[in-house]
XYZ file of C-alpha atoms in Angstrom:
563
model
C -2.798 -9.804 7.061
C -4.844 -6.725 6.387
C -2.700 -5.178 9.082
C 1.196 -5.968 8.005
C -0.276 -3.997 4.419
C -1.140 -1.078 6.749
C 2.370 -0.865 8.787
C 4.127 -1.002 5.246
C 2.062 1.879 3.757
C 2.925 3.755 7.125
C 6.316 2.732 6.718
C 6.855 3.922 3.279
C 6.619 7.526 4.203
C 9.235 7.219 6.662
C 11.535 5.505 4.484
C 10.889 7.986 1.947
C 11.765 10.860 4.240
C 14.783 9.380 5.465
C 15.872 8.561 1.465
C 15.523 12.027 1.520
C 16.927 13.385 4.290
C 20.182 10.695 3.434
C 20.293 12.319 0.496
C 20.335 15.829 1.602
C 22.926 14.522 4.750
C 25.414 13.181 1.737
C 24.984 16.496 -0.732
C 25.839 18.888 2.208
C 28.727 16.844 3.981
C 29.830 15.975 0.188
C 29.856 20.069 -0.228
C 31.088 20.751 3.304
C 34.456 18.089 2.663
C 34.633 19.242 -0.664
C 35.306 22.813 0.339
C 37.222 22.128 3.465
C 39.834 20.495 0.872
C 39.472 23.336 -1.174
C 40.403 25.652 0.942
C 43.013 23.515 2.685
C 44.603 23.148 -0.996
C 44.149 26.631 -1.376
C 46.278 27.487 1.705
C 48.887 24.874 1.141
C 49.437 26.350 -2.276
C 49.718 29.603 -0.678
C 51.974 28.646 1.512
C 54.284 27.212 -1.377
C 53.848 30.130 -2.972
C 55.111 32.176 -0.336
C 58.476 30.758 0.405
C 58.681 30.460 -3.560
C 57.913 34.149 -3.614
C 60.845 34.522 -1.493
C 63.438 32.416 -2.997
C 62.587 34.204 -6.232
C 63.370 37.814 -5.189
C 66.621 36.939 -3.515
C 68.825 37.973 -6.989
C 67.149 40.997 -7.367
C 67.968 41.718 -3.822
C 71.576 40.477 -4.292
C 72.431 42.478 -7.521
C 71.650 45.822 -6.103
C 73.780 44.585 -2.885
C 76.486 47.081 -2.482
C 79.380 44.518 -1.371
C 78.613 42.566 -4.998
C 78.903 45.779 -6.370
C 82.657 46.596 -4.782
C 83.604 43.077 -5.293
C 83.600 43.524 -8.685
C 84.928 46.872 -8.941
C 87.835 45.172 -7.152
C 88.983 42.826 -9.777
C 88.478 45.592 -12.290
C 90.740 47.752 -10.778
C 92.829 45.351 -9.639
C 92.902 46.030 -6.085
C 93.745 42.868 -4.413
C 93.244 44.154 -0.980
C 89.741 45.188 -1.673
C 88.940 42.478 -3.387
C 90.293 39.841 -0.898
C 88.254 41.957 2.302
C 85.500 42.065 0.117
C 84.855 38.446 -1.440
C 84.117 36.536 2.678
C 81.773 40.001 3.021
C 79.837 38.917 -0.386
C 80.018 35.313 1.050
C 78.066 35.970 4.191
C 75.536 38.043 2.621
C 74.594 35.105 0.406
C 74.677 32.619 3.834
C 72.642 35.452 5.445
C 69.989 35.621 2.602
C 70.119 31.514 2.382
C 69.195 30.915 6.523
C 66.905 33.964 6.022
C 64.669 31.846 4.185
C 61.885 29.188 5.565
C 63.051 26.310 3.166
C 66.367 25.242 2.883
C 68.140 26.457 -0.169
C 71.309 27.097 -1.681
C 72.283 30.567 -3.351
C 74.671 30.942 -6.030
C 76.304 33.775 -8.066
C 78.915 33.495 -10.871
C 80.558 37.060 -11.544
C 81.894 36.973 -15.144
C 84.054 39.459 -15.294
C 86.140 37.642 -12.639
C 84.762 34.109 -14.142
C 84.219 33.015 -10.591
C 81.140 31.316 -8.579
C 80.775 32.577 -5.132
C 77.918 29.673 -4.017
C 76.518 28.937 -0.224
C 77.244 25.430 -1.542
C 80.511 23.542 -0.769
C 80.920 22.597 -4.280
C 79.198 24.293 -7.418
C 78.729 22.876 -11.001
C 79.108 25.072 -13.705
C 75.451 26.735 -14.718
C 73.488 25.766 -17.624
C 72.893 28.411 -19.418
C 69.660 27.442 -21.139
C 68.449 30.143 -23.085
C 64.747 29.993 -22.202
C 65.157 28.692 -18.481
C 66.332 32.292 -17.074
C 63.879 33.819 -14.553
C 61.532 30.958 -13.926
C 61.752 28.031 -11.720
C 62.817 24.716 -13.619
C 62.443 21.067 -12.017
C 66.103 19.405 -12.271
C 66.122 15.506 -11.415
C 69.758 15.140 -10.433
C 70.483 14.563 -7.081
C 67.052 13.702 -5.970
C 65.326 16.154 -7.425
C 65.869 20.306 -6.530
C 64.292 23.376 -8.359
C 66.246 26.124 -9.819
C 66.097 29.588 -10.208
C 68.812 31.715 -12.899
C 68.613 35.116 -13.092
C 70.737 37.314 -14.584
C 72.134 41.093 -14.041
C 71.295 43.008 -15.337
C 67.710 40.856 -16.249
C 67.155 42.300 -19.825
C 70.301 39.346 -20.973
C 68.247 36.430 -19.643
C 67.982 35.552 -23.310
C 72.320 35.985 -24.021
C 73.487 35.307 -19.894
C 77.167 34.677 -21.645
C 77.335 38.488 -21.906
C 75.734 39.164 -18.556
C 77.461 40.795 -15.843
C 77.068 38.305 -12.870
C 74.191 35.100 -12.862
C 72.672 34.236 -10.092
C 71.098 30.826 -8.966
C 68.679 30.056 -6.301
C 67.740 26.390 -5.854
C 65.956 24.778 -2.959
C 65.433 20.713 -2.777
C 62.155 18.570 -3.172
C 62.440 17.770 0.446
C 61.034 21.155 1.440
C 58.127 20.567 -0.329
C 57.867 16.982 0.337
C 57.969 18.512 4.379
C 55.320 20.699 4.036
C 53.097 18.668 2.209
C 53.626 16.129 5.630
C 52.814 19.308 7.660
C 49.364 19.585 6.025
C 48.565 15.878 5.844
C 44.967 15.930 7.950
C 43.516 12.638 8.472
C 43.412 9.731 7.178
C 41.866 10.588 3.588
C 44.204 13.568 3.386
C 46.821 12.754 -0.112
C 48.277 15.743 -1.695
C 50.915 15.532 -4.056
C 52.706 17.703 -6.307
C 53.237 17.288 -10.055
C 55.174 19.153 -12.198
C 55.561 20.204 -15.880
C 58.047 16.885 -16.817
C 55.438 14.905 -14.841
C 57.472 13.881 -11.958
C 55.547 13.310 -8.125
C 56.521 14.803 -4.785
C 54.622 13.156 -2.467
C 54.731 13.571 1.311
C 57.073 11.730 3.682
C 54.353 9.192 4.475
C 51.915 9.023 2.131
C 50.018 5.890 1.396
C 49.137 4.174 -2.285
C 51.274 6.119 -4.031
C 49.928 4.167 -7.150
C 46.169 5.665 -6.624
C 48.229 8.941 -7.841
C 49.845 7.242 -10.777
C 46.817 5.920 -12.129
C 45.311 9.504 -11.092
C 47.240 11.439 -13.259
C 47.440 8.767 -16.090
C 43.635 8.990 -16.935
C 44.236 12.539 -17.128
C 45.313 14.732 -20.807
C 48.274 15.745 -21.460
C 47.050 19.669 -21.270
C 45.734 20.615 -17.343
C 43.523 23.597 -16.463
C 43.881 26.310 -13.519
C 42.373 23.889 -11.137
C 39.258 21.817 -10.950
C 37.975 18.263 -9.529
C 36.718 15.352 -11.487
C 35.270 12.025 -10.138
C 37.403 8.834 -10.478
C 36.611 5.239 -9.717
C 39.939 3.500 -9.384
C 40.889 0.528 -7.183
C 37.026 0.151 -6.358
C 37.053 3.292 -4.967
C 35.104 6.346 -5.993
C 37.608 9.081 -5.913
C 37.099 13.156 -5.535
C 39.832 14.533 -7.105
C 40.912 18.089 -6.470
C 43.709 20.499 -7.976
C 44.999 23.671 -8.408
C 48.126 25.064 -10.544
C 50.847 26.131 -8.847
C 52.582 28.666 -11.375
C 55.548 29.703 -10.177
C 57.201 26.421 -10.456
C 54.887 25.220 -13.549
C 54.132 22.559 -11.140
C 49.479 21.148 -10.273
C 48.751 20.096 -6.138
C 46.829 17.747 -6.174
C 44.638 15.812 -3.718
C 41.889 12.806 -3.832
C 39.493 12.184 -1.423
C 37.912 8.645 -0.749
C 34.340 9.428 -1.047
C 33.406 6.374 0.974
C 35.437 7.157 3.811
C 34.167 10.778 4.246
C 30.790 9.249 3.849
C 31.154 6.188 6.103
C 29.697 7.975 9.675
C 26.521 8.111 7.424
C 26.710 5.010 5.913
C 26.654 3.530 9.514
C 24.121 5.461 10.531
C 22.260 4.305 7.553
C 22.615 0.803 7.971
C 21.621 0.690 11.481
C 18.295 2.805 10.501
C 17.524 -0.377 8.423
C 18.863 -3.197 10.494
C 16.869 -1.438 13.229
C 13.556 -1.280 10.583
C 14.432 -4.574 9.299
C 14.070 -5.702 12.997
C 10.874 -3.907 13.909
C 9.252 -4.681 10.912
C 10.230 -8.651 11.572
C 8.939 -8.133 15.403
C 5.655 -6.033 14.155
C 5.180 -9.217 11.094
C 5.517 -11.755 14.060
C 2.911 -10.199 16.745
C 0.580 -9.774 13.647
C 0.858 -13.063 13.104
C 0.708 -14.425 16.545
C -2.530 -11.552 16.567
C -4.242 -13.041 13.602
C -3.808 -16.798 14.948
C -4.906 -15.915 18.771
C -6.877 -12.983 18.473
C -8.062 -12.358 14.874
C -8.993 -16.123 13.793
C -11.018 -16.965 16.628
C -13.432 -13.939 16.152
C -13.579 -14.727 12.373
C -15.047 -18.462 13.793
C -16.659 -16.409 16.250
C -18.630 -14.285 13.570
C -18.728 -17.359 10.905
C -20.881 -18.756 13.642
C -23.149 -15.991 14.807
C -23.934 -15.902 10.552
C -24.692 -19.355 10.675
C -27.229 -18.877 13.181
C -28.587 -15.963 11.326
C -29.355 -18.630 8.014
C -30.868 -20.707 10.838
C -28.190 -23.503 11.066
C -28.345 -23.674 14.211
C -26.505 -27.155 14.718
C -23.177 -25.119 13.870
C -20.572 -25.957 15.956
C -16.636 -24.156 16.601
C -14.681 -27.329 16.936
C -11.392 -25.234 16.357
C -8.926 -24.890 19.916
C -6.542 -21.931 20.265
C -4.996 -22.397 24.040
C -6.010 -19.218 25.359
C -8.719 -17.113 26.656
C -10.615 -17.259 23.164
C -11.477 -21.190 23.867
C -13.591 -19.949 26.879
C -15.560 -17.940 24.705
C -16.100 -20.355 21.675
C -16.766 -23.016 24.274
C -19.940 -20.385 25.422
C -20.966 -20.030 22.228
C -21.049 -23.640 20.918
C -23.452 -23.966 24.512
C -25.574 -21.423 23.536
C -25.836 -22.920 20.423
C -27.439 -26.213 22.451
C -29.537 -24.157 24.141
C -30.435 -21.992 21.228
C -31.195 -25.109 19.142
C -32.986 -26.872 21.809
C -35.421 -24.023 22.201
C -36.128 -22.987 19.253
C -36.831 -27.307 18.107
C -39.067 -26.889 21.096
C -40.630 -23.216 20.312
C -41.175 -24.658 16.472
C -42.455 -28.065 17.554
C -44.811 -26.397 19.552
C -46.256 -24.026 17.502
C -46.463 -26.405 14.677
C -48.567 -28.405 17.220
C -50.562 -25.266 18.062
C -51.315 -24.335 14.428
C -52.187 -28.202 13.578
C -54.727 -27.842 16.221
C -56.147 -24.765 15.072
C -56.283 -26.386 12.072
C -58.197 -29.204 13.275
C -60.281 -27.227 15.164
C -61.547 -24.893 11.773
C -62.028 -28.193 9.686
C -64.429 -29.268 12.458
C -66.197 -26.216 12.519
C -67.002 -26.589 8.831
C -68.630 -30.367 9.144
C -71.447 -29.338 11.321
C -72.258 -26.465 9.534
C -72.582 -28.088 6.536
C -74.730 -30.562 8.291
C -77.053 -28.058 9.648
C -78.128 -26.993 6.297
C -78.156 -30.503 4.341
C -80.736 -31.401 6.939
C -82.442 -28.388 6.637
C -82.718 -28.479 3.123
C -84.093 -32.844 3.126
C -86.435 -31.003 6.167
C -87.925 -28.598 3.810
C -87.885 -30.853 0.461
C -89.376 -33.876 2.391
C -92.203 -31.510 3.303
C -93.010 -30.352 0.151
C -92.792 -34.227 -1.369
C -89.650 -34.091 -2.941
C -88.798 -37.788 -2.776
C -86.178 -37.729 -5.914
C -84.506 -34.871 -4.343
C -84.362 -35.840 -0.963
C -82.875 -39.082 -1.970
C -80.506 -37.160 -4.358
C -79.408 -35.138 -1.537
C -79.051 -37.960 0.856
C -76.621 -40.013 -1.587
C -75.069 -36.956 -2.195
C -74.847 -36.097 1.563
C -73.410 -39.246 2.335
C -70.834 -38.740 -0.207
C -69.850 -35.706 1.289
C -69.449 -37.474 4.210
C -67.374 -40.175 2.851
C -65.267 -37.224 1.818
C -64.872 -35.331 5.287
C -64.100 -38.630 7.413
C -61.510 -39.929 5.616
C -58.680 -39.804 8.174
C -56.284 -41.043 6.036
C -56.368 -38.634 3.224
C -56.270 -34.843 4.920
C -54.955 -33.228 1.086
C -57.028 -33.931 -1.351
C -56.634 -32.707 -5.032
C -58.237 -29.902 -6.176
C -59.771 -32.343 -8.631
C -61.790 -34.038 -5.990
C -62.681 -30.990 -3.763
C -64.671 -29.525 -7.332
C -66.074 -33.041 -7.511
C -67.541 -32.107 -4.474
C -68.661 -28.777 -5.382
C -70.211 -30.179 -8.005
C -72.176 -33.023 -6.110
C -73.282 -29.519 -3.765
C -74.454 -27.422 -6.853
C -76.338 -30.542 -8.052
C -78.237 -30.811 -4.915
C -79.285 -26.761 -4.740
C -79.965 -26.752 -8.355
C -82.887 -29.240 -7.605
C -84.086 -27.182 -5.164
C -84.043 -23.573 -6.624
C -84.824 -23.217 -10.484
C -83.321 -21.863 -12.886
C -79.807 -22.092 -10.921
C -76.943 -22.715 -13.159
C -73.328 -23.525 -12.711
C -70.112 -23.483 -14.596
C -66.925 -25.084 -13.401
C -63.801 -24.207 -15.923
C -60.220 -24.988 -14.139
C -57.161 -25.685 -16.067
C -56.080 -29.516 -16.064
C -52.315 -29.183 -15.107
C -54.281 -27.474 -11.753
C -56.493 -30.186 -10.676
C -53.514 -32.728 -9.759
C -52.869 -29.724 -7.280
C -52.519 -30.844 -3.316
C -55.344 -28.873 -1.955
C -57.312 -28.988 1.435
C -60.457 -30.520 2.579
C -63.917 -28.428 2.051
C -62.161 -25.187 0.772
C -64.192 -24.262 -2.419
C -67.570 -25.541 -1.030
C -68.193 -23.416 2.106
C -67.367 -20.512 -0.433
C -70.183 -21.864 -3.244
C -72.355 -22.074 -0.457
C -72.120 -18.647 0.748
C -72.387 -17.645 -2.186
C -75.379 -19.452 -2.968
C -76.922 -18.545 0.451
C -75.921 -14.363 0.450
C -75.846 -13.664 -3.329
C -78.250 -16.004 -5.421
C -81.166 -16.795 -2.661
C -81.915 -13.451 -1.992
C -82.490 -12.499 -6.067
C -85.727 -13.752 -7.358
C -85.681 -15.648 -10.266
C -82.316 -17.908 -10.210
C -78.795 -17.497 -10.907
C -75.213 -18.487 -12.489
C -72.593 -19.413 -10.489
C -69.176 -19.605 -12.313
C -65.656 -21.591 -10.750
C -62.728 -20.921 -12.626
C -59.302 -21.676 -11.992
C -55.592 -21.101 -13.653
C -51.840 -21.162 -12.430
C -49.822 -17.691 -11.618
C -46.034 -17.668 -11.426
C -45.770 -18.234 -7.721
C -49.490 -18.984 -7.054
C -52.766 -21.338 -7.566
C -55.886 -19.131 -8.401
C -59.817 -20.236 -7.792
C -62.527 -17.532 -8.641
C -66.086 -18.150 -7.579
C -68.351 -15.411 -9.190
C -72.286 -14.439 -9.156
C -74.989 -12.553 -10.670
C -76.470 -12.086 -7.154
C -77.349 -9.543 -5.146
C -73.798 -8.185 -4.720
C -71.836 -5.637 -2.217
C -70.632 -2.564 -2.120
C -67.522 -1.341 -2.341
C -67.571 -0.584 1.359
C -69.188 -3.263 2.573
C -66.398 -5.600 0.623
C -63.552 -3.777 2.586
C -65.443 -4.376 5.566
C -65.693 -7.906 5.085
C -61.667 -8.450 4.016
C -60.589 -6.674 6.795
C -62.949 -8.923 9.254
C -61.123 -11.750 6.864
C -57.680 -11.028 9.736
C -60.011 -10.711 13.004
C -59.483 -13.387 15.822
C -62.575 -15.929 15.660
C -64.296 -14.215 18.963
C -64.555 -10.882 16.916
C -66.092 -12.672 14.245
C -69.744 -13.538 13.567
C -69.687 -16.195 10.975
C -67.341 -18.991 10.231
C -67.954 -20.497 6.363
C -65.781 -17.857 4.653
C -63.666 -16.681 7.567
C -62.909 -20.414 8.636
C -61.422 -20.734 4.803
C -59.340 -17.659 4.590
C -57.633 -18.903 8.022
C -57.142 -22.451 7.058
C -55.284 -21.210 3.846
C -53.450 -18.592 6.043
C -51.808 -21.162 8.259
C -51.086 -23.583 5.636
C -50.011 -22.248 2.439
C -48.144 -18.964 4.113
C -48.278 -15.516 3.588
C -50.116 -13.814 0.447
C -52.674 -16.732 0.899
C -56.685 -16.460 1.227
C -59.961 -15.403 0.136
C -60.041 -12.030 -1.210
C -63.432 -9.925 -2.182
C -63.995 -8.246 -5.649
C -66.852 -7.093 -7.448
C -67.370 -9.836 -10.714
C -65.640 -8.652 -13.681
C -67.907 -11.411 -16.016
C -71.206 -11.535 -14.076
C -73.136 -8.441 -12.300
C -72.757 -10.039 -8.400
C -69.573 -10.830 -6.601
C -66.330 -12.455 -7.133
C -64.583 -14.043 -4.563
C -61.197 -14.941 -5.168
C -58.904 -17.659 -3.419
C -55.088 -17.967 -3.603
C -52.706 -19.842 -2.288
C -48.663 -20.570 -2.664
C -47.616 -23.098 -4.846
C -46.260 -25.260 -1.736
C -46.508 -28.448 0.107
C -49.637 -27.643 2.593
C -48.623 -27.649 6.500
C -50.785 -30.148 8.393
């Protein structure tokens, strides 16, 4: 599973650059829509603002006309004829400045000193002559809805137009800018409308949810700015709102913009970037899967194995089955384990055969050794008359003998292999005055599994090498004591000693094969406790710490002896 945590920390990366890269991609087209509908507001209102421009200088225009100017010169003087040729003249000028225009509008003038309107209208209402709505555009609801322009001449009586000279009224209806709002209607998320001071809508000829506008411009204050956009959720929709003032006719354009639609080509492009990772990273789990069942378990048994064998259980067996080429290979291995644990029963049988024999063989060399110099010694003692001590050493001898043969017993305890050290001493102390012995071993040490004829082929040589050769007797001292891991058995002398490199000498002839070596006694020992008490084990050389001869030392691991 080791592997589906790697492909997600490799996959985080990439998700985190393409969170940010989203990001980015919805900040710039958010920017990019948000100033293609500013400047598509911004020409719309210009636009408006043109034909508005228009409509508003047509009085000016008018009042300086020279046939207005006759007209009412006319009536003044009373010339009938002038007036009469002059009034259709004054009629088609206003009809000329009317079709003139880009929206549809209607011109009127009312001349007061002839208290007549002259209108490109059919039919004229009288004006109202507000007193503050001369010379700006006012929003009048009759009729479906028209704006309206007064201005009177001359322009410093907007504020008394009863004692003007002539008023003149320019109007155009909602429908033009309900028609050019249509005009600029992009796409789908394109919804401008127009607001004006007495909060009434013109909305385009086809504009949809016409009550996203009312709800629009009822979260908003009373009091608007210049222009500015503000974010709106409404309908479950997040909103950009955008607007401008329009202030020639006192009126705002507005226009909203579903964020979620202008962001949906990205949104789709999102969601397929994670159904697509969703997918790969379902395909990826499943092959690591199907990898860590076929591929990844069977090595794991594979390896759990090869440790086995490296503890030395070599009867471990793969009994698990995966249906593919893996089963060929655990199949091999639980055969080499056959053969592996058939040899190596065979190799171990075999040299535990080997080293019993050897075993055998060293014990045997000891008995007739021993022999050679118990007869020697009854030889030399039944010459001299030594009847007591011959028979001594032949009770004694066949006690030792009693000892060696006993086939059923192999281990004795190192109780009874000092018993028999001490029937030896007792035999050379009647032969060699002044020859004493001490034997001083710790009682939890003599229950001890030992070996046969261990500690006297050492006494002996010592006896034989150390004491004989010194005139005058000696002291021979056995002591023995329990280490942590070991059994310890020091044989010491005041004999005649070695030096320090004639002791090296001897340990390292200790490790020589037996047809390098002279002698047997000692050599035969350090071997036999070699092969059966392990490494660490044997008879190591010292000079005596307690007497002025030797000390020979013998240690062995506190384990069951191999036979």
């Amino acid at each position: 599973m080791s592997f589906i945590a790697i492909i997600i920390l490799l996959l985080i990366p990439i998700i985190v650059l393409y969170f940010y890269s989203y990001q980015t991609s919805v900040l710039v087209v958010r920017e990019e829509v948000l100033t293609n509908h500013e400047n598509q507001l911004n020409f719309l209102k210009e636009q408006m603002e043109e034909n508005i421009e228009s409509l508003t200088f047509i009085p000016s225009v008018l009042a300086r006309d020279s046939s207005l100017v006759d007209l009412e010169k006319a009536f003044i003087t009373e010339d009938y004829y002038q007036s009469i040729r002059t009034y259709p003249l004054v009629r088609e000028k206003l009809n000329l400045h009317s079709f003139a225009q880009t929206w549809e509008n209607d011109i009127s003038v009312y001349l007061r000193s002839l208290d007549r309107v002259i209108s490109t209208r059919i039919s004229h209402n009288d004006f109202e002559l507000a007193i503050n709505g001369f010379g700006k555009w006012r929003f009048m609801e009759e009729g479906g809805g028209y704006f309206q322009f007064l201005y009177t001449e001359p322009f410093s009586f907007r504020s008394q137009p009863q004692d003007a000279n002539a008023i003149f009224e320019v109007t155009f209806p909602v429908k033009n800018i309900e028609n050019i709002l249509s005009k600029n209607k992009m796409s789908g998320y394109r919804n401008t409308f127009l607001l004006t001071e007495t909060n009434h809508f013109i909305f385009p000829n086809r504009i949809e949810n016409q009550e996203i506008a009312y709800e629009i411009i009822g979260e908003l204050s009373d009091e608007l700015e210049d222009g500015g956009l503000f974010e709106k959720e409404i309908g479950g929709q997040n909103l950009l709102v955008i607007y401008t003032e329009l202030p020639q006719l006192n009126a705002h354009l507005f226009d909203y913009i579903p964020i979620e639609s202008v962001l949906e080509p990205i949104a789709k492009s999102r969601n397929y970037f994670f159904g697509s990772l969703s997918f790969l990273i379902i395909m990826a789990t499943t092959l690591l899967i199907l990898l860590y069942r076929f591929v990844q378990r069977p090595l794991k048994e594979l390896i759990g194995g090869l440790q086995q064998f490296e503890k030395g259980n070599y009867s471990y067996r793969i009994i698990h089955h995966y249906q593919n080429e893996f089963d060929y290979v655990l199949n091999s291995f639980n055969k080499m384990g056959d053969q592996v644990q058939y040899l190596i029963e065979n190799v171990y049988e075999e040299k535990s055969r080997s080293r019993l024999a050897t075993l055998k063989q060293l014990q045997s060399q000891i008995n007739p050794h021993f022999l050679y110099n118990c007869l020697s010694f009854i030889a030399g003692a039944s010459k001299l008359g030594y009847r007591e001590t011959v028979m001594s050493m032949a009770y004694h001898l066949a006690d030792y003998y009693r000892y060696t043969t006993k086939v059923e017993n192999q281990h004795p305890t190192v109780g009874e292999e000092l018993t028999h050290v001490r029937n030896y001493l007792e035999i050379i102390s009647k032969r060699v005055e002044n020859l004493t012995y001490e034997i001083d071993v710790e009682e939890k040490m003599l229950d001890q599994t030992f070996l046969l004829l261990i500690v006297q082929p050492v006494v002996e040589n010592t006896f034989i090498h150390g004491i004989e050769p010194k005139i005058g007797g000696g002291s021979i001292s056995i002591k023995g004591w329990e280490e942590k891991d070991q059994m310890v058995l020091t044989i010491e002398d005041d004999g005649v000693g070695l030096s320090e490199s004639q002791m090296e000498k001897l340990q390292e002839s200790m490790n020589m094969e037996e047809s390098k070596h002279h002698g047997t006694g000692v050599w035969n020992v350090h071997q036999r406790l070699l092969h059966s008490f392990g490494e660490n084990s044997g008879v190591f050389f010292s000079q005596s710490k307690h007497l002025s001869g030797l000390c020979v030392t013998l240690r062995w691991n506190k384990i069951k002896p191999i036979n």
